[in-house]
Short mmCIF file of C-alpha atoms and ligand atoms in Angstrom, two decimals:
data_model
loop_
_atom_site.label_atom_id
_atom_site.label_comp_id
_atom_site.label_asym_id
_atom_site.label_seq_id
_atom_site.Cartn_x
_atom_site.Cartn_y
_atom_site.Cartn_z
CA MET J 894 0.00 0.00 0.00
CA LEU J 895 1.41 3.39 -0.94
CA SER J 896 1.71 6.08 1.65
CA THR J 897 -0.60 9.06 1.32
CA SER J 898 1.86 11.42 2.91
CA THR J 899 3.04 12.65 -0.48
CA SER J 900 -0.49 13.57 -1.59
CA VAL J 901 -0.88 17.26 -2.19
CA VAL J 902 -3.89 18.14 -0.09
CA ARG J 903 -5.54 21.26 -1.29
CA SER J 904 -8.68 22.98 -0.17
CA TRP J 905 -11.19 23.68 -2.85
CA THR J 906 -13.17 26.52 -1.50
CA ARG J 907 -16.61 26.97 -2.92
CA ALA J 908 -15.22 30.13 -4.50
CA SER J 909 -12.82 28.08 -6.59
CA LEU J 910 -15.60 25.80 -7.68
CA PHE J 911 -18.28 28.26 -8.59
CA ARG J 912 -18.19 31.43 -10.50
CA SER J 913 -21.42 32.85 -9.12
CA PRO J 914 -21.02 35.19 -6.14
CA ARG J 915 -24.08 33.62 -4.52
CA SER J 916 -22.07 30.44 -4.10
CA LEU J 917 -19.43 31.96 -1.86
CA ARG J 918 -20.30 29.89 1.17
CA PRO J 919 -17.96 29.05 4.04
CA LEU J 920 -18.25 25.34 3.16
CA TYR J 921 -15.32 23.62 1.56
CA ARG J 922 -14.05 20.18 0.85
CA SER J 923 -10.50 19.00 0.97
CA PHE J 924 -9.51 17.21 -2.19
CA SER J 925 -6.16 15.82 -3.21
CA SER J 926 -4.36 16.35 -6.47
CA VAL J 927 -3.06 13.33 -8.35
CA THR J 928 0.57 12.54 -7.54
CA GLU J 929 3.17 10.25 -9.04
CA ASN J 930 2.28 7.74 -6.33
CA ASP J 931 -1.27 7.67 -7.61
CA ILE J 932 -0.03 7.18 -11.17
CA ALA J 933 2.03 4.23 -9.96
CA HIS J 934 -1.14 2.74 -8.49
CA PHE J 935 -3.20 3.42 -11.63
CA SER J 936 -0.45 1.64 -13.61
CA LYS J 937 -1.24 -1.50 -11.67
CA ILE J 938 -4.90 -1.28 -12.72
CA LEU J 939 -4.47 -0.14 -16.34
CA ASP J 940 -1.83 -0.66 -18.99
CA ASN J 941 0.15 2.52 -19.60
CA SER J 942 -1.46 3.09 -22.99
CA SER J 943 -4.72 3.69 -21.09
CA ILE J 944 -3.21 6.47 -18.98
CA ILE J 945 -2.62 9.97 -20.23
CA SER J 946 -0.81 12.08 -17.67
CA THR J 947 1.61 14.93 -17.64
CA LEU J 948 3.04 13.38 -14.47
CA SER J 949 5.97 11.03 -14.37
CA PRO J 950 6.54 8.32 -15.49
CA ILE J 951 3.85 8.77 -18.18
CA ASN J 952 4.90 12.31 -19.18
CA SER J 953 2.22 12.92 -21.82
CA SER J 954 2.33 16.24 -23.63
CA ALA J 955 0.01 19.17 -22.94
CA GLU J 956 -1.39 18.53 -26.41
CA ASP J 957 -2.40 14.97 -25.47
CA ILE J 958 -4.37 16.12 -22.46
CA HIS J 959 -5.86 19.23 -24.05
CA PRO J 960 -8.98 17.60 -25.62
CA PHE J 961 -10.05 16.23 -22.23
CA ASN J 962 -9.69 19.61 -20.51
CA ASN J 963 -11.66 21.62 -23.02
CA ASP J 964 -15.09 21.49 -24.59
CA TRP J 965 -15.77 21.86 -28.28
CA MET J 966 -17.32 25.33 -27.83
CA LYS J 967 -14.09 26.52 -26.14
CA LYS J 968 -16.23 27.79 -23.29
CA TYR J 969 -15.15 25.52 -20.44
CA SER J 970 -11.65 24.47 -19.51
CA GLY J 971 -10.03 22.46 -16.74
CA ARG J 972 -6.54 21.71 -15.49
CA ALA J 973 -6.56 17.92 -15.20
CA THR J 974 -3.12 16.35 -15.28
CA THR J 975 -4.41 12.82 -15.69
CA VAL J 976 -6.91 10.97 -17.85
CA LEU J 977 -7.67 7.30 -17.22
CA LYS J 978 -9.27 5.16 -19.91
CA PRO J 979 -10.45 1.90 -18.32
CA ARG J 980 -11.52 -1.04 -20.48
CA THR J 981 -13.66 -2.89 -17.95
CA THR J 982 -16.16 -2.17 -15.21
CA GLN J 983 -13.80 -3.83 -12.75
CA GLN J 984 -11.09 -1.33 -13.64
CA VAL J 985 -13.50 1.58 -13.15
CA SER J 986 -14.31 0.10 -9.76
CA GLU J 987 -10.67 -0.15 -8.71
CA ILE J 988 -9.96 3.39 -9.87
CA LEU J 989 -12.90 4.86 -7.98
CA LYS J 990 -12.09 2.89 -4.85
CA TRP J 991 -8.62 4.39 -4.86
CA CYS J 992 -9.77 7.92 -5.64
CA ASN J 993 -12.40 7.76 -2.93
CA GLU J 994 -9.87 6.61 -0.34
CA LYS J 995 -7.42 9.32 -1.38
CA ASN J 996 -10.00 12.11 -1.77
CA ILE J 997 -9.16 12.55 -5.41
CA PRO J 998 -12.10 14.05 -7.29
CA VAL J 999 -13.06 12.57 -10.66
CA VAL J 1000 -14.91 13.72 -13.77
CA PRO J 1001 -16.51 11.02 -15.91
CA GLN J 1002 -16.25 11.88 -19.59
CA GLY J 1003 -18.04 10.37 -22.59
CA GLY J 1004 -17.85 11.96 -26.03
CA ASN J 1005 -17.41 15.43 -24.51
CA THR J 1006 -20.16 16.84 -26.70
CA GLY J 1007 -22.13 18.47 -23.87
CA LEU J 1008 -23.21 22.08 -23.84
CA VAL J 1009 -23.10 22.93 -20.13
CA GLY J 1010 -19.57 22.00 -19.06
CA GLY J 1011 -20.66 18.79 -17.30
CA SER J 1012 -17.73 16.68 -18.54
CA ILE J 1013 -14.95 19.24 -18.13
CA PRO J 1014 -12.94 19.44 -14.89
CA LEU J 1015 -13.23 22.64 -12.91
CA ASN J 1016 -9.78 22.18 -11.40
CA ASP J 1017 -7.40 19.24 -11.66
CA GLU J 1018 -9.82 16.35 -11.13
CA VAL J 1019 -8.92 13.02 -12.74
CA VAL J 1020 -10.81 12.54 -15.98
CA ILE J 1021 -12.20 9.03 -16.39
CA SER J 1022 -12.88 8.57 -20.07
CA LEU J 1023 -15.23 5.75 -21.06
CA ALA J 1024 -13.96 5.73 -24.65
CA ASN J 1025 -12.27 2.32 -24.29
CA MET J 1026 -15.47 0.66 -23.11
CA SER J 1027 -17.20 0.35 -26.44
CA GLN J 1028 -18.49 -3.20 -26.84
CA VAL J 1029 -22.07 -4.23 -27.48
CA ARG J 1030 -22.80 -6.80 -24.78
CA SER J 1031 -25.97 -8.28 -26.25
CA PHE J 1032 -28.85 -7.57 -28.59
CA ASP J 1033 -32.13 -9.44 -28.73
CA PRO J 1034 -33.70 -8.89 -32.17
CA VAL J 1035 -37.07 -10.12 -30.95
CA SER J 1036 -37.51 -7.74 -28.04
CA GLY J 1037 -35.17 -5.07 -29.48
CA ILE J 1038 -33.32 -4.83 -26.17
CA LEU J 1039 -29.71 -3.74 -26.53
CA VAL J 1040 -27.12 -3.95 -23.76
CA ALA J 1041 -23.98 -1.94 -24.42
CA ASP J 1042 -20.91 -0.54 -22.73
CA ALA J 1043 -21.25 3.11 -21.78
CA GLY J 1044 -18.54 4.20 -24.21
CA CYS J 1045 -20.36 3.01 -27.36
CA ILE J 1046 -20.84 5.89 -29.79
CA LEU J 1047 -24.51 6.55 -30.51
CA GLN J 1048 -24.03 6.34 -34.29
CA SER J 1049 -22.24 2.98 -34.00
CA LEU J 1050 -25.17 1.61 -31.99
CA THR J 1051 -27.57 2.92 -34.62
CA ASP J 1052 -25.48 1.11 -37.26
CA TYR J 1053 -25.37 -2.03 -35.10
CA VAL J 1054 -29.14 -2.38 -34.74
CA ALA J 1055 -30.01 -1.23 -38.30
CA PRO J 1056 -29.56 -4.65 -40.00
CA HIS J 1057 -32.02 -6.03 -37.46
CA ASN J 1058 -34.54 -3.38 -38.51
CA HIS J 1059 -34.29 -1.42 -35.29
CA ILE J 1060 -33.31 2.14 -34.49
CA MET J 1061 -32.03 3.83 -31.36
CA PRO J 1062 -34.80 5.67 -29.47
CA ILE J 1063 -32.57 8.74 -29.33
CA ASP J 1064 -31.00 10.81 -32.10
CA LEU J 1065 -28.83 13.89 -31.67
CA GLY J 1066 -26.80 16.19 -33.90
CA ALA J 1067 -23.74 14.93 -31.95
CA LYS J 1068 -24.48 11.27 -32.74
CA GLY J 1069 -21.11 10.73 -34.43
CA SER J 1070 -19.19 11.48 -31.22
CA CYS J 1071 -21.52 11.27 -28.20
CA GLN J 1072 -21.58 8.06 -26.19
CA ILE J 1073 -24.58 6.17 -24.86
CA GLY J 1074 -23.30 6.42 -21.27
CA GLY J 1075 -23.09 10.20 -21.64
CA ASN J 1076 -26.54 10.27 -23.25
CA VAL J 1077 -27.97 8.42 -20.28
CA SER J 1078 -25.99 10.36 -17.67
CA THR J 1079 -27.21 13.66 -19.10
CA ASN J 1080 -30.68 12.34 -19.96
CA ALA J 1081 -30.14 13.75 -23.44
CA GLY J 1082 -33.35 14.56 -25.34
CA GLY J 1083 -32.83 15.07 -29.05
CA LEU J 1084 -34.87 14.76 -32.18
CA ARG J 1085 -36.85 11.58 -31.53
CA LEU J 1086 -38.25 12.42 -28.13
CA LEU J 1087 -41.65 13.40 -29.54
CA ARG J 1088 -42.08 9.85 -30.84
CA TYR J 1089 -40.15 7.64 -28.42
CA GLY J 1090 -40.21 9.62 -25.18
CA SER J 1091 -37.28 10.34 -22.88
CA LEU J 1092 -34.52 8.00 -21.73
CA HIS J 1093 -36.35 7.66 -18.42
CA GLY J 1094 -38.73 5.48 -20.41
CA SER J 1095 -36.48 3.65 -22.86
CA VAL J 1096 -33.55 2.82 -20.56
CA LEU J 1097 -34.37 -0.50 -18.93
CA GLY J 1098 -31.28 -0.85 -16.80
CA VAL J 1099 -27.89 0.54 -15.94
CA GLU J 1100 -24.65 -0.74 -14.51
CA VAL J 1101 -23.06 1.89 -12.30
CA VAL J 1102 -19.84 2.06 -10.34
CA LEU J 1103 -20.48 3.92 -7.12
CA PRO J 1104 -17.87 6.31 -5.68
CA ASP J 1105 -16.46 3.72 -3.27
CA GLY J 1106 -15.97 1.22 -6.09
CA THR J 1107 -19.10 -0.84 -5.43
CA ILE J 1108 -20.63 -2.11 -8.66
CA LEU J 1109 -24.39 -1.60 -8.75
CA ASP J 1110 -25.74 -4.11 -11.25
CA GLN J 1111 -29.14 -2.87 -12.37
CA LEU J 1112 -28.55 -4.01 -15.91
CA THR J 1113 -31.84 -5.80 -16.33
CA THR J 1114 -33.54 -6.39 -19.64
CA LEU J 1115 -37.07 -6.45 -18.27
CA ARG J 1116 -39.81 -4.28 -19.68
CA LYS J 1117 -41.71 -4.57 -16.41
CA ASP J 1118 -40.10 -4.62 -13.00
CA ASN J 1119 -42.25 -3.17 -10.28
CA THR J 1120 -40.13 -4.10 -7.30
CA GLY J 1121 -39.88 -0.97 -5.23
CA TYR J 1122 -37.65 2.05 -5.78
CA ASP J 1123 -36.51 2.38 -9.37
CA LEU J 1124 -32.87 3.15 -8.58
CA LYS J 1125 -31.71 3.40 -12.19
CA GLN J 1126 -33.77 6.55 -12.65
CA LEU J 1127 -31.47 8.38 -10.23
CA PHE J 1128 -28.50 7.90 -12.54
CA ILE J 1129 -30.36 9.03 -15.65
CA GLY J 1130 -29.55 12.73 -15.70
CA ALA J 1131 -27.26 12.69 -12.63
CA GLU J 1132 -24.37 13.81 -14.86
CA GLY J 1133 -21.91 11.52 -13.13
CA THR J 1134 -22.43 13.07 -9.70
CA LEU J 1135 -23.64 9.84 -8.05
CA GLY J 1136 -21.48 7.24 -9.80
CA ILE J 1137 -20.18 6.29 -13.23
CA VAL J 1138 -22.56 4.59 -15.65
CA THR J 1139 -20.56 1.78 -17.27
CA GLY J 1140 -23.30 -0.19 -19.03
CA VAL J 1141 -26.76 0.53 -20.40
CA SER J 1142 -29.70 -1.67 -21.30
CA ILE J 1143 -32.04 0.12 -23.68
CA LEU J 1144 -35.17 -0.66 -25.65
CA THR J 1145 -34.69 -0.01 -29.37
CA PRO J 1146 -37.87 0.50 -31.40
CA PRO J 1147 -38.56 -1.22 -34.74
CA ALA J 1148 -37.32 0.89 -37.66
CA PRO J 1149 -40.12 2.71 -39.45
CA GLN J 1150 -40.69 1.32 -42.94
CA ALA J 1151 -41.17 4.77 -44.41
CA SER J 1152 -39.95 8.20 -43.37
CA ASN J 1153 -40.72 11.51 -45.02
CA ASN J 1154 -39.94 15.08 -44.14
CA VAL J 1155 -41.05 18.50 -45.23
CA ILE J 1156 -40.01 22.05 -44.41
CA LEU J 1157 -42.82 24.52 -44.06
CA ALA J 1158 -42.22 28.26 -44.35
CA LEU J 1159 -44.47 30.37 -42.10
CA PRO J 1160 -45.25 34.08 -42.42
CA HIS J 1161 -45.54 34.60 -38.61
CA PHE J 1162 -44.51 32.79 -35.49
CA ASP J 1163 -48.14 33.02 -34.34
CA ASN J 1164 -49.00 30.39 -36.94
CA VAL J 1165 -46.75 27.75 -35.36
CA LEU J 1166 -49.20 26.66 -32.69
CA PRO J 1167 -52.31 26.36 -34.87
CA LEU J 1168 -50.10 24.56 -37.37
CA TYR J 1169 -48.94 22.11 -34.72
CA GLN J 1170 -52.55 21.39 -33.78
CA THR J 1171 -53.55 20.88 -37.41
CA VAL J 1172 -50.57 18.65 -38.14
CA LYS J 1173 -51.18 16.50 -35.05
CA ARG J 1174 -54.82 16.07 -35.99
CA GLN J 1175 -54.16 15.19 -39.63
CA LEU J 1176 -51.02 13.09 -39.34
CA SER J 1177 -51.74 11.60 -35.92
CA GLU J 1178 -49.76 8.38 -35.42
CA ILE J 1179 -47.25 8.99 -38.23
CA LEU J 1180 -45.99 12.37 -36.96
CA SER J 1181 -42.49 11.76 -35.58
CA ALA J 1182 -40.92 15.23 -35.34
CA PHE J 1183 -42.10 18.83 -35.31
CA GLU J 1184 -39.06 21.08 -35.13
CA PHE J 1185 -38.90 24.86 -35.25
CA ILE J 1186 -36.22 27.24 -36.53
CA ASP J 1187 -36.60 30.98 -36.70
CA ARG J 1188 -35.52 32.90 -39.77
CA THR J 1189 -32.12 33.94 -38.41
CA ALA J 1190 -31.34 30.37 -37.37
CA TYR J 1191 -32.22 29.22 -40.90
CA ASP J 1192 -30.09 31.95 -42.49
CA LEU J 1193 -27.13 30.98 -40.29
CA ALA J 1194 -27.51 27.28 -41.14
CA VAL J 1195 -27.45 28.16 -44.85
CA LYS J 1196 -24.58 30.64 -44.44
CA HIS J 1197 -22.45 27.98 -42.78
CA GLY J 1198 -23.22 25.20 -45.23
CA GLN J 1199 -25.62 23.05 -43.23
CA GLY J 1200 -27.95 21.34 -45.70
CA ARG J 1201 -29.00 22.79 -49.03
CA ALA J 1202 -30.65 26.21 -49.08
CA LEU J 1203 -34.30 26.26 -50.11
CA ASP J 1204 -35.20 28.08 -53.33
CA GLU J 1205 -35.48 31.84 -53.03
CA GLN J 1206 -39.26 31.86 -53.61
CA ASP J 1207 -39.77 29.30 -50.81
CA VAL J 1208 -37.95 31.48 -48.30
CA GLU J 1209 -39.37 34.84 -49.31
CA GLY J 1210 -41.49 36.36 -46.56
CA ALA J 1211 -40.78 33.53 -44.12
CA ALA J 1212 -40.51 34.53 -40.47
CA CYS J 1213 -39.73 30.99 -39.38
CA PHE J 1214 -39.76 27.37 -40.51
CA VAL J 1215 -41.09 24.09 -39.24
CA LEU J 1216 -39.49 20.78 -40.14
CA LEU J 1217 -41.88 17.95 -39.77
CA GLU J 1218 -41.15 14.30 -40.16
CA THR J 1219 -43.43 11.30 -40.56
CA SER J 1220 -42.47 7.73 -39.78
CA GLY J 1221 -44.81 4.90 -40.44
CA GLY J 1222 -45.38 1.40 -41.69
CA ARG J 1223 -46.58 1.96 -45.28
CA ARG J 1224 -45.11 4.49 -47.66
CA GLU J 1225 -48.24 5.02 -49.82
CA HIS J 1226 -50.39 5.55 -46.75
CA ASP J 1227 -47.98 8.07 -45.21
CA GLU J 1228 -47.44 9.95 -48.46
CA GLU J 1229 -51.15 10.22 -49.05
CA LYS J 1230 -51.66 11.67 -45.59
CA LEU J 1231 -48.77 14.10 -45.99
CA ASN J 1232 -49.92 15.25 -49.42
CA ASP J 1233 -53.47 15.79 -48.14
CA LEU J 1234 -52.08 17.83 -45.28
CA LEU J 1235 -50.00 20.03 -47.58
CA GLU J 1236 -52.91 20.54 -49.93
CA ASN J 1237 -55.20 21.52 -47.08
CA LEU J 1238 -52.63 23.89 -45.66
CA LEU J 1239 -51.97 25.62 -48.98
CA THR J 1240 -55.58 25.94 -50.07
CA ALA J 1241 -57.01 27.10 -46.76
CA ASP J 1242 -58.83 30.47 -46.71
CA HIS J 1243 -56.25 31.81 -44.28
CA PRO J 1244 -53.17 29.67 -44.96
CA LEU J 1245 -50.89 29.04 -42.03
CA ILE J 1246 -47.92 28.48 -44.31
CA ASN J 1247 -46.40 30.23 -47.32
CA THR J 1248 -44.87 27.15 -48.88
CA GLY J 1249 -43.81 23.59 -48.13
CA VAL J 1250 -40.76 21.79 -49.50
CA LEU J 1251 -41.15 18.03 -49.49
CA ALA J 1252 -38.09 15.78 -49.66
CA GLN J 1253 -38.29 13.66 -52.82
CA ASN J 1254 -35.46 11.28 -52.14
CA PRO J 1255 -33.13 10.16 -49.31
CA ALA J 1256 -30.53 12.84 -50.16
CA GLN J 1257 -33.14 15.58 -49.86
CA PHE J 1258 -34.47 14.01 -46.67
CA THR J 1259 -30.98 14.21 -45.14
CA SER J 1260 -30.44 17.72 -46.44
CA LEU J 1261 -33.68 19.04 -44.89
CA TRP J 1262 -32.70 17.49 -41.56
CA ALA J 1263 -29.22 19.01 -41.88
CA LEU J 1264 -30.74 22.49 -41.96
CA ARG J 1265 -32.22 21.86 -38.53
CA GLU J 1266 -29.56 19.63 -36.97
CA GLY J 1267 -26.80 21.89 -38.29
CA VAL J 1268 -27.93 25.04 -36.47
CA THR J 1269 -25.69 24.31 -33.48
CA GLU J 1270 -22.64 23.92 -35.69
CA ALA J 1271 -23.57 27.02 -37.70
CA VAL J 1272 -23.88 28.99 -34.47
CA SER J 1273 -20.43 27.90 -33.32
CA LYS J 1274 -18.98 28.99 -36.65
CA GLU J 1275 -20.71 32.35 -36.38
CA GLY J 1276 -19.41 33.29 -32.94
CA LYS J 1277 -19.42 32.49 -29.24
CA ALA J 1278 -22.76 31.14 -28.08
CA TYR J 1279 -24.56 31.65 -24.81
CA LYS J 1280 -26.95 28.74 -24.83
CA TYR J 1281 -30.22 28.55 -22.95
CA ASP J 1282 -32.09 25.30 -23.26
CA ILE J 1283 -35.48 25.94 -21.78
CA SER J 1284 -38.91 24.43 -21.38
CA ILE J 1285 -41.63 27.02 -21.58
CA PRO J 1286 -45.20 27.12 -22.90
CA LEU J 1287 -45.16 26.98 -26.69
CA SER J 1288 -46.98 30.28 -26.86
CA ALA J 1289 -44.01 31.97 -25.15
CA PHE J 1290 -41.28 30.84 -27.55
CA LYS J 1291 -41.26 34.05 -29.57
CA ASP J 1292 -41.79 36.28 -26.58
CA VAL J 1293 -38.72 34.90 -24.83
CA VAL J 1294 -36.51 35.39 -27.87
CA ASP J 1295 -37.83 38.93 -28.51
CA THR J 1296 -37.69 39.95 -24.84
CA THR J 1297 -34.09 38.77 -24.56
CA ARG J 1298 -33.13 40.59 -27.75
CA ASN J 1299 -34.83 43.81 -26.56
CA HIS J 1300 -33.13 43.51 -23.19
CA LEU J 1301 -29.70 43.23 -24.80
CA GLN J 1302 -30.59 46.17 -27.04
CA SER J 1303 -31.55 48.27 -24.02
CA LYS J 1304 -28.15 47.46 -22.48
CA GLY J 1305 -26.46 48.69 -25.66
CA LEU J 1306 -25.09 45.23 -26.39
CA LEU J 1307 -26.84 44.38 -29.65
CA HIS J 1308 -24.26 45.28 -32.27
CA GLU J 1309 -21.57 43.60 -34.37
CA ASP J 1310 -18.88 43.98 -31.69
CA ALA J 1311 -20.94 42.44 -28.89
CA VAL J 1312 -24.07 40.34 -29.51
CA LYS J 1313 -24.56 39.60 -33.20
CA HIS J 1314 -27.74 37.51 -33.11
CA VAL J 1315 -30.41 36.24 -30.75
CA ILE J 1316 -32.05 33.18 -32.22
CA GLY J 1317 -34.65 30.60 -31.28
CA TYR J 1318 -35.05 27.05 -32.50
CA GLY J 1319 -35.92 23.73 -30.99
CA HIS J 1320 -38.38 21.01 -30.34
CA VAL J 1321 -41.89 22.49 -30.49
CA GLY J 1322 -43.40 19.08 -29.94
CA ASP J 1323 -41.56 18.86 -26.60
CA GLY J 1324 -42.07 22.48 -25.52
CA ASN J 1325 -38.29 22.94 -25.64
CA LEU J 1326 -36.80 26.17 -26.99
CA HIS J 1327 -33.09 26.65 -27.68
CA LEU J 1328 -32.42 30.32 -27.12
CA ASN J 1329 -28.92 31.05 -28.44
CA VAL J 1330 -27.26 34.42 -28.01
CA ILE J 1331 -24.36 34.65 -30.44
CA ALA J 1332 -21.62 37.06 -29.49
CA ASN J 1333 -18.23 38.05 -30.76
CA ALA J 1334 -16.62 36.84 -27.56
CA TYR J 1335 -17.57 35.55 -24.12
CA THR J 1336 -17.53 38.67 -21.92
CA ASP J 1337 -18.51 39.44 -18.33
CA GLU J 1338 -20.75 42.24 -19.55
CA ILE J 1339 -22.86 39.99 -21.79
CA GLN J 1340 -22.91 37.28 -19.13
CA ALA J 1341 -24.18 39.79 -16.54
CA ALA J 1342 -26.83 41.06 -18.94
CA LEU J 1343 -28.09 37.55 -19.63
CA GLU J 1344 -28.06 36.07 -16.15
CA PRO J 1345 -30.14 36.00 -14.11
CA PHE J 1346 -32.32 37.83 -16.64
CA VAL J 1347 -33.04 34.74 -18.76
CA TYR J 1348 -33.56 32.47 -15.75
CA GLU J 1349 -36.01 34.95 -14.20
CA LEU J 1350 -37.88 35.12 -17.48
CA VAL J 1351 -38.09 31.31 -17.64
CA SER J 1352 -39.16 31.18 -14.02
CA SER J 1353 -41.94 33.69 -14.70
CA TYR J 1354 -43.44 31.05 -17.00
CA ARG J 1355 -42.80 28.31 -14.42
CA GLY J 1356 -40.49 26.82 -17.03
CA SER J 1357 -37.36 24.72 -16.74
CA ILE J 1358 -33.88 26.25 -17.06
CA SER J 1359 -32.68 22.96 -18.54
CA ALA J 1360 -35.02 21.05 -20.80
CA GLU J 1361 -32.51 18.53 -22.13
CA HIS J 1362 -28.87 19.67 -21.89
CA GLY J 1363 -28.49 19.22 -18.14
CA ILE J 1364 -27.02 21.49 -15.48
CA GLY J 1365 -23.28 20.83 -15.72
CA SER J 1366 -21.24 23.62 -14.19
CA MET J 1367 -23.15 26.25 -16.14
CA LYS J 1368 -26.38 26.21 -14.17
CA THR J 1369 -25.63 24.87 -10.69
CA HIS J 1370 -26.17 28.33 -9.25
CA ALA J 1371 -29.47 28.67 -11.09
CA LEU J 1372 -31.07 25.38 -10.13
CA HIS J 1373 -33.40 27.11 -7.69
CA TYR J 1374 -35.18 28.80 -10.58
CA SER J 1375 -36.62 25.41 -11.49
CA LYS J 1376 -36.51 23.41 -8.25
CA ASP J 1377 -38.09 24.35 -4.95
CA GLN J 1378 -36.24 24.22 -1.62
CA VAL J 1379 -37.77 20.88 -0.64
CA SER J 1380 -36.59 19.28 -3.88
CA LEU J 1381 -33.13 20.82 -3.60
CA ALA J 1382 -32.74 19.59 -0.03
CA LEU J 1383 -33.70 16.07 -1.07
CA MET J 1384 -31.28 16.15 -3.98
CA LYS J 1385 -28.48 17.17 -1.61
CA LYS J 1386 -29.33 14.31 0.74
CA ILE J 1387 -29.23 11.84 -2.15
CA LYS J 1388 -25.86 13.18 -3.26
CA GLU J 1389 -24.53 12.96 0.30
CA MET J 1390 -25.74 9.37 0.63
CA PHE J 1391 -24.15 8.11 -2.60
CA ASP J 1392 -21.04 10.26 -2.47
CA PRO J 1393 -20.28 11.36 1.10
CA LYS J 1394 -16.81 12.59 0.17
CA GLY J 1395 -18.13 14.55 -2.80
CA ILE J 1396 -15.52 13.19 -5.24
CA MET J 1397 -17.95 12.55 -8.10
CA ASN J 1398 -17.89 15.37 -10.63
CA PRO J 1399 -17.70 18.12 -8.00
CA GLY J 1400 -19.29 21.45 -8.80
CA LYS J 1401 -21.72 19.90 -11.26
CA VAL J 1402 -25.52 19.77 -10.94
CA ILE J 1403 -25.80 20.70 -7.25
CA GLU J 1404 -23.66 22.93 -5.10
O1 2HG Z 699 -26.99 24.11 -29.51
C1 2HG Z 699 -28.06 24.16 -28.95
O2 2HG Z 699 -28.40 25.12 -28.24
C2 2HG Z 699 -29.06 23.01 -29.15
C3 2HG Z 699 -28.44 21.68 -29.46
C4 2HG Z 699 -29.44 20.53 -29.63
O3 2HG Z 699 -30.08 20.29 -28.44
C5 2HG Z 699 -30.40 20.74 -30.74
O4 2HG Z 699 -31.59 20.55 -30.53
O5 2HG Z 699 -29.97 21.04 -31.87
ZN1 ZN Z 700 -32.21 20.13 -28.67
#
């Protein structure tokens, strides 16, 4: 057993963890930084190719560690010296056991595609990357139940189940990099939620390593299991603050036999809601997505090469667009319904839409989706994004975007050198708006103008400050806008019970 006397014990005051002044509480935890002694121990658990560390004897370069300390938006950055990439659940268990004993905080990391800083260290925590755990454990083509390691990339799982005529119940723009364990840990929403519901419904089981190294095996493949507390639900959306999800059992739906999509151009935002009602009524069971992008979001997607631009006459006079998708069992049936809908919409006395562009082939289908899915990438090419991922009543979508824009204008911040655009897009069918404020640079002035302003606005609608992206380090200080004191106190008790030393992803989700 190695002596702990060489551990560098450092106090992490709350001030070092949280940027918000409200968090400056006298509480603190003592955490240890990783030392060469710890590396020597990790070398007994993992082969050296699974350890990246700037410490001796590994001596990785700053370049090697950089991708684990930074997010893709270049908004969050950490100072981790060490990244561990276990291959088995047992190895995760041994690592956590050691870290817990030595008070070394850890940050679980999947594909690092998050938007709220949840997978980036705040200080020099050890990063535990799940990337080397990427095996499918089993798939039952009859039930459609897939059991996979947490580090499996979402797209590779989609490809795995496709020949069996199944699809994953979740689809995200980040599917090429995000991992199923990260999807589950952040309770990611995405583009299929309208049809298949949230991961709280489709995840059947999880395998989790608890902070002290105990392996919690809840990896069942049962559709029905009504045996008391449903513990797995606690880890769905816990963002690695209660343990590390190492395996996931998930129900994959049968692949639709026919999918179609269409982009509708609307003259006013006010038409979106009546349109949604009409579409639901006419398409009923075959409606699988109803996504919204405002005009500026569309223009940015086109400007930055996401999908193919619509023809000029289809865009003229459009205030916003709706992308709707159908998925069903018989192509002729679905196409007939969709064509009837379009005809009714275009020939109505007071048409809700200007035009509709229907994909005619798979390439066009993909291109229409790219216009919507590509907004996030377009935004990141356009500037630095302040992202608010909120649930509010559908009727308030436009109001929230306009009010935020007007507020920034009144602060003198709406110009090319500060905030360039305020845009809204998102999942109308789920009541989830993505309010993105695109600036030239991240500045304290813009930050102060936006927060708590946006959170208060959301709260005034009794909305949620995080519909699907999670809390991460971005919104810990704002959790009270969406959770009452009783709920917060219970969450803290749960955290304390699972992770009494607070080593699991400190500074994320709850303070
Ligand atoms: O970048 C965003 O704000 C949203 C990302 C994602 O949730 C989406 O719906 O495209
Ligand atoms: Zn989204």
